[in-house]
Amino acid sequence: MEIKRSKISELFTSKPIGEKVNIKGWVRTKRGNRQVGFIAVNDGSTIKNMQVVVDIARFGEEALKPVTTGACLSVSGQLVASQGGGQEIEIQCENLTVYGTADPQSYPLQKKGHTMEYLREIAHLRPRTNTFGAVFRLRHNMAIAIHKFFHERGFYYFHTPIITASDCEGAGQMFQVTTMNLGEIKKDGNGAVSYDDDFFGKQASLTVSGQLEAELAAMALGAVYTFGPTFRAENSNTPRHLAEFWMIEPEVAFNEIEDNMQLAEDFIKYCVKWALDNCYDDLKFLNDMFDKELIERLNSVIKVDFVRLTYTQGVEILEKAVKDGRKFEFPIYWGADLAAEHERYLVEEHFKRPVILTDYPKEIKSFYMKQNDDGKTVRAMDVLFPKIGEIIGGSQREEDYGKLLRRADEMHVPHKDIWWYLDTRRFGTAPHSGFGLGFERLMLFVTGMSNIRDVIPFPRTPRNAEF
RNA sequence: UCUUCAGUAGCUCAGUCGGUUAGAGCAUCUGACUGUUAAUCAGAGGGUCGUUGGUUCAAGUCCAACCUGAAGAGCCA
């Protein structure tokens, strides 16, 4: 008789002791002696393994030969309270089918731990480890939390283009998109590449941000957010950068910078709380395995108020620290862009909690940010987090057509590339604000992982596009 | 892109002042064991010392270039 398959997570929740159940999953370990075998099976539904107990006398030693680490099984039997100490329940095996074997000589995952660097080389198999199972379950949950947060607040999920012909944000080097034969590129009279015959009839690239298009949507739908892939061709080799990453960009009409800050703070707290409420088993594993302060840090972030101060105040604190003998590698003065060491000092040493810095000098920020009356600063905001630095960058946007135009000119953004963006300031302009958050940066914080390549299934970095 | 560190068995690493046949733990295989918890115990097999070139009587070890990985910095999210 066929028994309906249960997910292991369901069995651990409902614990139908005495019932006949069926599970399907992959072998993590096998132990035992001549009389009895113990198989730990994981099906991805939870970090917990189901222990399957096999009476060797009944099945024969040969039957267990193909049951090795990595093999895929279907197991039926009675769910019983475990006689051993390591787990609450287990399955007394009555029927065992091997769907797929995994040759132990060549299967790259062993029972013992591996380094993250090694697991990156076998990214096709690393979801089968406890660590990456936990990370990817969390990744899913964070995506759900993001959509729930915005949906509950009346935001619309707005899809901005992946392929774009405008590079106006200046957010970084772009990947070019073309159908031209790179072996025979057509040049014009001046030796410049001619895009007339290219697919779009002009130069096109992968998006570095959906912000400008999200602003268009905010000017109609009121409150929107994007959540999609983003591409940067920067040669950045750090544990915090990817060439392909996912970004969340809310944009809200009538929000001033203060509303924007509140939204950012509420948003992060909502996501962190979601993880604590819905992924505790996985967090506990990551906490015990990699980062002993993870859960404590997550709990603390949802409790404290983020510090809010202006760039000018931040620089004053840093200047005072220097006067008191604190050494920094880079000089600090009003007008300087803050280096990572400066941000870290403010967050980790001075305030010891998340910090939102606002009102930066206009020279070090983008053309679209709203200018303050002092003529020197813009209504930018960066949310700085312990361990990972800048997790959010945002601003109130310049809604004044004339001021925006002047700023675009000063920063050499051609009008012809952003005529559609400028139009929003000509037709029914409104104060509005928004921010961008790198999804994998949030993942770093929530999982406690230390390298961004370990919070995305298949990382894209310079010289690496395997899988 | 810059700086620093690393690359030796399937994995994680040791290898002293350049000198005999390159070692360990885990994994794998064989055997033992009446309920194991990263099971335990005994034994066995397993090496292009990242690549190329150089110095030397002699190179895993010294030098150079390159490749790969990591950390920090820059750029940013």
mmCIF file of C-alpha atoms in Angstrom, chain A residues 154-416:
data_model
loop_
_atom_site.group_PDB
_atom_site.id
_atom_site.type_symbol
_atom_site.label_atom_id
_atom_site.label_comp_id
_atom_site.label_asym_id
_atom_site.label_seq_id
_atom_site.Cartn_x
_atom_site.Cartn_y
_atom_site.Cartn_z
ATOM 1 C CA GLY A 154 -0.159 49.578 0.349
ATOM 2 C CA PHE A 155 2.961 49.613 -1.822
ATOM 3 C CA TYR A 156 2.813 48.195 -5.346
ATOM 4 C CA TYR A 157 5.473 45.827 -6.627
ATOM 5 C CA PHE A 158 6.683 47.560 -9.775
ATOM 6 C CA HIS A 159 8.842 45.883 -12.399
ATOM 7 C CA THR A 160 11.581 48.078 -13.776
ATOM 8 C CA PRO A 161 13.553 47.028 -16.856
ATOM 9 C CA ILE A 162 16.575 44.761 -16.688
ATOM 10 C CA ILE A 163 17.921 46.031 -19.998
ATOM 11 C CA THR A 164 18.337 49.779 -20.197
ATOM 12 C CA ALA A 165 19.800 52.312 -22.580
ATOM 13 C CA SER A 166 20.483 54.972 -19.959
ATOM 14 C CA ASP A 167 23.449 55.159 -17.651
ATOM 15 C CA CYS A 168 22.430 58.169 -15.666
ATOM 16 C CA GLU A 169 22.658 56.993 -12.120
ATOM 17 C CA GLY A 170 26.403 56.678 -12.326
ATOM 18 C CA ALA A 171 26.161 53.785 -9.925
ATOM 19 C CA GLY A 172 28.988 51.909 -11.549
ATOM 20 C CA GLN A 173 30.377 50.236 -14.640
ATOM 21 C CA MET A 174 27.714 48.551 -16.743
ATOM 22 C CA PHE A 175 27.581 45.262 -18.596
ATOM 23 C CA GLN A 176 26.859 45.901 -22.228
ATOM 24 C CA VAL A 177 24.055 44.017 -23.973
ATOM 25 C CA THR A 178 24.417 43.434 -27.686
ATOM 26 C CA THR A 179 23.564 41.027 -30.479
ATOM 27 C CA MET A 180 26.391 42.367 -32.615
ATOM 28 C CA ASN A 181 29.103 40.015 -33.766
ATOM 29 C CA LEU A 182 32.049 41.121 -31.663
ATOM 30 C CA GLY A 183 34.418 39.795 -34.300
ATOM 31 C CA GLU A 184 33.330 42.427 -36.831
ATOM 32 C CA ILE A 185 32.151 45.623 -35.150
ATOM 33 C CA LYS A 186 30.983 48.399 -37.444
ATOM 34 C CA LYS A 187 32.634 51.768 -36.783
ATOM 35 C CA ASP A 188 31.500 55.197 -37.936
ATOM 36 C CA GLY A 189 33.706 57.832 -39.597
ATOM 37 C CA ASN A 190 35.299 58.839 -36.285
ATOM 38 C CA GLY A 191 36.200 55.291 -35.330
ATOM 39 C CA ALA A 192 33.384 55.057 -32.754
ATOM 40 C CA VAL A 193 31.264 51.935 -32.613
ATOM 41 C CA SER A 194 28.042 52.235 -34.613
ATOM 42 C CA TYR A 195 25.015 50.766 -32.886
ATOM 43 C CA ASP A 196 22.597 51.404 -35.754
ATOM 44 C CA ASP A 197 22.403 47.695 -36.583
ATOM 45 C CA ASP A 198 22.388 46.522 -32.981
ATOM 46 C CA PHE A 199 19.224 44.973 -31.545
ATOM 47 C CA PHE A 200 17.981 48.177 -29.905
ATOM 48 C CA GLY A 201 19.567 50.522 -32.432
ATOM 49 C CA LYS A 202 21.605 52.085 -29.684
ATOM 50 C CA GLN A 203 23.974 51.094 -26.932
ATOM 51 C CA ALA A 204 22.218 49.032 -24.237
ATOM 52 C CA SER A 205 23.281 47.632 -20.883
ATOM 53 C CA LEU A 206 22.079 45.660 -17.896
ATOM 54 C CA THR A 207 20.525 47.861 -15.233
ATOM 55 C CA VAL A 208 22.531 49.163 -12.293
ATOM 56 C CA SER A 209 19.406 50.448 -10.538
ATOM 57 C CA GLY A 210 15.673 50.659 -11.058
ATOM 58 C CA GLN A 211 15.377 53.852 -9.073
ATOM 59 C CA LEU A 212 14.681 56.354 -11.838
ATOM 60 C CA GLU A 213 11.905 54.210 -13.276
ATOM 61 C CA ALA A 214 10.562 53.573 -9.769
ATOM 62 C CA GLU A 215 10.292 57.345 -9.317
ATOM 63 C CA LEU A 216 8.129 57.536 -12.427
ATOM 64 C CA ALA A 217 5.836 54.927 -10.917
ATOM 65 C CA ALA A 218 5.678 56.694 -7.554
ATOM 66 C CA MET A 219 4.410 59.778 -9.382
ATOM 67 C CA ALA A 220 1.339 57.765 -10.380
ATOM 68 C CA LEU A 221 0.805 54.897 -7.963
ATOM 69 C CA GLY A 222 1.952 56.759 -4.863
ATOM 70 C CA ALA A 223 4.070 54.110 -3.217
ATOM 71 C CA VAL A 224 5.980 51.428 -5.097
ATOM 72 C CA TYR A 225 8.943 49.163 -4.656
ATOM 73 C CA THR A 226 11.172 47.185 -6.940
ATOM 74 C CA PHE A 227 12.813 43.885 -6.092
ATOM 75 C CA GLY A 228 14.934 42.535 -8.875
ATOM 76 C CA PRO A 229 18.388 41.709 -10.170
ATOM 77 C CA THR A 230 20.984 44.431 -10.623
ATOM 78 C CA PHE A 231 24.335 44.299 -12.361
ATOM 79 C CA ARG A 232 27.584 46.106 -11.749
ATOM 80 C CA ALA A 233 30.694 45.468 -13.831
ATOM 81 C CA GLU A 234 32.984 46.952 -11.183
ATOM 82 C CA ASN A 235 36.166 45.019 -10.532
ATOM 83 C CA SER A 236 35.320 44.739 -6.859
ATOM 84 C CA ASN A 237 36.887 41.832 -5.041
ATOM 85 C CA THR A 238 35.492 42.017 -1.529
ATOM 86 C CA PRO A 239 33.247 39.898 0.692
ATOM 87 C CA ARG A 240 30.513 42.539 0.285
ATOM 88 C CA HIS A 241 30.274 42.901 -3.519
ATOM 89 C CA LEU A 242 28.726 40.907 -6.334
ATOM 90 C CA ALA A 243 28.542 41.607 -10.057
ATOM 91 C CA GLU A 244 24.939 40.335 -10.004
ATOM 92 C CA PHE A 245 22.830 41.029 -6.953
ATOM 93 C CA TRP A 246 19.243 41.703 -5.979
ATOM 94 C CA MET A 247 18.088 45.097 -4.904
ATOM 95 C CA ILE A 248 14.987 46.437 -3.177
ATOM 96 C CA GLU A 249 14.083 50.038 -4.002
ATOM 97 C CA PRO A 250 10.984 51.627 -2.481
ATOM 98 C CA GLU A 251 9.935 55.035 -3.795
ATOM 99 C CA VAL A 252 7.168 57.036 -2.123
ATOM 100 C CA ALA A 253 5.368 60.178 -3.220
ATOM 101 C CA PHE A 254 4.917 62.860 -0.523
ATOM 102 C CA ASN A 255 7.502 61.256 1.769
ATOM 103 C CA GLU A 256 10.088 63.641 3.183
ATOM 104 C CA ILE A 257 13.508 62.480 4.323
ATOM 105 C CA GLU A 258 12.214 61.848 7.863
ATOM 106 C CA ASP A 259 9.470 59.548 6.523
ATOM 107 C CA ASN A 260 12.079 57.831 4.414
ATOM 108 C CA MET A 261 14.256 57.165 7.459
ATOM 109 C CA GLN A 262 11.316 55.792 9.386
ATOM 110 C CA LEU A 263 10.378 53.543 6.469
ATOM 111 C CA ALA A 264 13.931 52.192 6.245
ATOM 112 C CA GLU A 265 14.106 51.499 9.958
ATOM 113 C CA ASP A 266 10.662 49.850 10.080
ATOM 114 C CA PHE A 267 11.521 47.818 7.005
ATOM 115 C CA ILE A 268 14.733 46.331 8.351
ATOM 116 C CA LYS A 269 13.200 45.611 11.735
ATOM 117 C CA TYR A 270 10.257 43.876 10.072
ATOM 118 C CA CYS A 271 12.557 41.609 8.072
ATOM 119 C CA VAL A 272 14.775 40.758 11.044
ATOM 120 C CA LYS A 273 11.752 40.024 13.214
ATOM 121 C CA TRP A 274 10.341 37.823 10.473
ATOM 122 C CA ALA A 275 13.530 35.771 10.486
ATOM 123 C CA LEU A 276 13.446 35.387 14.259
ATOM 124 C CA ASP A 277 9.743 34.430 14.221
ATOM 125 C CA ASN A 278 9.859 32.047 11.252
ATOM 126 C CA CYS A 279 13.374 30.661 10.895
ATOM 127 C CA TYR A 280 14.503 30.066 14.445
ATOM 128 C CA ASP A 281 15.904 26.553 13.852
ATOM 129 C CA ASP A 282 18.045 27.770 11.005
ATOM 130 C CA LEU A 283 19.199 30.867 12.893
ATOM 131 C CA LYS A 284 20.043 28.733 15.896
ATOM 132 C CA PHE A 285 22.218 26.517 13.726
ATOM 133 C CA LEU A 286 24.052 29.474 12.176
ATOM 134 C CA ASN A 287 24.388 31.036 15.612
ATOM 135 C CA ASP A 288 25.947 27.915 17.137
ATOM 136 C CA MET A 289 28.074 27.115 14.119
ATOM 137 C CA PHE A 290 29.478 30.450 12.902
ATOM 138 C CA ASP A 291 28.450 33.510 14.853
ATOM 139 C CA LYS A 292 27.769 33.109 18.541
ATOM 140 C CA GLU A 293 26.263 36.606 18.830
ATOM 141 C CA LEU A 294 23.957 36.349 15.806
ATOM 142 C CA ILE A 295 20.611 35.903 17.544
ATOM 143 C CA GLU A 296 21.570 38.394 20.239
ATOM 144 C CA ARG A 297 22.497 40.955 17.564
ATOM 145 C CA LEU A 298 19.239 40.392 15.656
ATOM 146 C CA ASN A 299 17.204 40.786 18.835
ATOM 147 C CA SER A 300 19.031 43.950 19.736
ATOM 148 C CA VAL A 301 18.460 45.536 16.318
ATOM 149 C CA ILE A 302 14.692 45.136 16.502
ATOM 150 C CA LYS A 303 14.646 46.708 19.984
ATOM 151 C CA VAL A 304 16.872 49.791 19.711
ATOM 152 C CA ASP A 305 16.084 53.042 17.925
ATOM 153 C CA PHE A 306 18.538 53.774 15.132
ATOM 154 C CA VAL A 307 20.704 56.814 15.812
ATOM 155 C CA ARG A 308 19.968 59.695 13.450
ATOM 156 C CA LEU A 309 22.481 62.405 12.869
ATOM 157 C CA THR A 310 23.710 64.625 10.091
ATOM 158 C CA TYR A 311 26.905 64.146 8.157
ATOM 159 C CA THR A 312 28.141 67.377 9.742
ATOM 160 C CA GLN A 313 27.525 66.045 13.259
ATOM 161 C CA GLY A 314 29.181 62.765 12.280
ATOM 162 C CA VAL A 315 32.279 64.577 11.065
ATOM 163 C CA GLU A 316 32.393 66.558 14.331
ATOM 164 C CA ILE A 317 32.364 63.332 16.351
ATOM 165 C CA LEU A 318 35.146 61.910 14.188
ATOM 166 C CA GLU A 319 37.218 65.099 14.430
ATOM 167 C CA LYS A 320 36.883 64.993 18.196
ATOM 168 C CA ALA A 321 37.991 61.356 18.219
ATOM 169 C CA VAL A 322 41.084 62.291 16.211
ATOM 170 C CA LYS A 323 41.796 65.128 18.660
ATOM 171 C CA ASP A 324 41.525 62.584 21.504
ATOM 172 C CA GLY A 325 44.143 60.417 19.878
ATOM 173 C CA ARG A 326 42.110 58.015 17.685
ATOM 174 C CA LYS A 327 44.125 57.149 14.583
ATOM 175 C CA PHE A 328 42.512 56.785 11.149
ATOM 176 C CA GLU A 329 44.201 55.854 7.918
ATOM 177 C CA PHE A 330 42.335 58.519 5.940
ATOM 178 C CA PRO A 331 42.010 62.178 6.949
ATOM 179 C CA ILE A 332 38.616 63.349 8.162
ATOM 180 C CA TYR A 333 37.319 66.844 7.378
ATOM 181 C CA TRP A 334 34.030 68.385 6.296
ATOM 182 C CA GLY A 335 33.559 67.515 2.637
ATOM 183 C CA ALA A 336 35.409 64.220 2.697
ATOM 184 C CA ASP A 337 33.546 61.047 1.810
ATOM 185 C CA LEU A 338 33.506 58.832 4.870
ATOM 186 C CA ALA A 339 35.782 55.808 4.621
ATOM 187 C CA ALA A 340 34.747 52.400 5.929
ATOM 188 C CA GLU A 341 36.863 52.942 9.049
ATOM 189 C CA HIS A 342 34.976 56.170 9.834
ATOM 190 C CA GLU A 343 31.570 54.572 9.425
ATOM 191 C CA ARG A 344 32.678 51.635 11.529
ATOM 192 C CA TYR A 345 33.888 53.937 14.284
ATOM 193 C CA LEU A 346 30.529 55.673 14.487
ATOM 194 C CA VAL A 347 28.479 52.454 14.448
ATOM 195 C CA GLU A 348 30.649 50.012 16.364
ATOM 196 C CA GLU A 349 32.610 52.195 18.784
ATOM 197 C CA HIS A 350 30.819 55.477 19.354
ATOM 198 C CA PHE A 351 27.091 54.643 19.243
ATOM 199 C CA LYS A 352 27.189 50.821 19.272
ATOM 200 C CA ARG A 353 23.951 50.598 17.285
ATOM 201 C CA PRO A 354 22.713 51.248 13.729
ATOM 202 C CA VAL A 355 23.196 54.823 12.560
ATOM 203 C CA ILE A 356 21.378 56.837 9.895
ATOM 204 C CA LEU A 357 23.564 59.605 8.518
ATOM 205 C CA THR A 358 21.878 62.411 6.575
ATOM 206 C CA ASP A 359 22.541 65.666 4.742
ATOM 207 C CA TYR A 360 25.793 64.882 2.958
ATOM 208 C CA PRO A 361 27.802 67.418 0.942
ATOM 209 C CA LYS A 362 26.217 67.600 -2.508
ATOM 210 C CA GLU A 363 29.569 67.020 -4.223
ATOM 211 C CA ILE A 364 29.826 63.423 -3.034
ATOM 212 C CA LYS A 365 26.231 62.456 -3.860
ATOM 213 C CA SER A 366 24.093 61.929 -6.987
ATOM 214 C CA PHE A 367 22.454 64.620 -9.106
ATOM 215 C CA TYR A 368 18.863 63.672 -8.237
ATOM 216 C CA MET A 369 19.079 64.292 -4.474
ATOM 217 C CA LYS A 370 17.106 67.210 -3.025
ATOM 218 C CA GLN A 371 19.251 70.219 -2.215
ATOM 219 C CA ASN A 372 19.028 71.819 1.182
ATOM 220 C CA ASP A 373 18.637 75.563 1.671
ATOM 221 C CA ASP A 374 22.244 75.883 2.864
ATOM 222 C CA GLY A 375 23.377 75.352 -0.729
ATOM 223 C CA LYS A 376 25.998 72.878 0.434
ATOM 224 C CA THR A 377 24.217 69.670 1.402
ATOM 225 C CA VAL A 378 21.619 67.309 -0.014
ATOM 226 C CA ARG A 379 18.933 65.246 1.673
ATOM 227 C CA ALA A 380 20.758 61.963 1.396
ATOM 228 C CA MET A 381 20.597 59.206 3.978
ATOM 229 C CA ASP A 382 22.812 56.188 4.525
ATOM 230 C CA VAL A 383 21.878 53.483 7.006
ATOM 231 C CA LEU A 384 25.059 52.106 8.558
ATOM 232 C CA PHE A 385 25.031 48.699 10.207
ATOM 233 C CA PRO A 386 27.468 46.898 12.471
ATOM 234 C CA LYS A 387 29.749 44.413 10.666
ATOM 235 C CA ILE A 388 28.522 45.172 7.150
ATOM 236 C CA GLY A 389 28.644 48.969 6.867
ATOM 237 C CA GLU A 390 26.276 50.729 4.488
ATOM 238 C CA ILE A 391 23.193 48.561 4.110
ATOM 239 C CA ILE A 392 20.888 51.243 2.702
ATOM 240 C CA GLY A 393 21.471 54.336 0.622
ATOM 241 C CA GLY A 394 18.631 56.719 -0.118
ATOM 242 C CA SER A 395 17.438 60.281 -0.304
ATOM 243 C CA GLN A 396 14.635 62.704 -0.728
ATOM 244 C CA ARG A 397 14.607 63.458 -4.470
ATOM 245 C CA GLU A 398 14.899 66.889 -6.012
ATOM 246 C CA GLU A 399 11.402 67.755 -7.206
ATOM 247 C CA ASP A 400 12.202 71.251 -8.506
ATOM 248 C CA TYR A 401 12.656 71.158 -12.267
ATOM 249 C CA GLY A 402 15.123 74.046 -12.450
ATOM 250 C CA LYS A 403 17.299 72.853 -9.586
ATOM 251 C CA LEU A 404 17.363 69.303 -10.918
ATOM 252 C CA LEU A 405 18.345 70.561 -14.361
ATOM 253 C CA ARG A 406 21.212 72.627 -12.947
ATOM 254 C CA ARG A 407 22.496 69.700 -10.896
ATOM 255 C CA ALA A 408 22.340 67.375 -13.910
ATOM 256 C CA ASP A 409 24.374 69.888 -15.900
ATOM 257 C CA GLU A 410 26.949 70.302 -13.149
ATOM 258 C CA MET A 411 27.414 66.546 -12.974
ATOM 259 C CA HIS A 412 27.401 66.129 -16.754
ATOM 260 C CA VAL A 413 24.264 64.047 -17.079
ATOM 261 C CA PRO A 414 22.975 64.570 -20.640
ATOM 262 C CA HIS A 415 19.338 65.745 -20.796
ATOM 263 C CA LYS A 416 18.616 63.612 -23.836
#
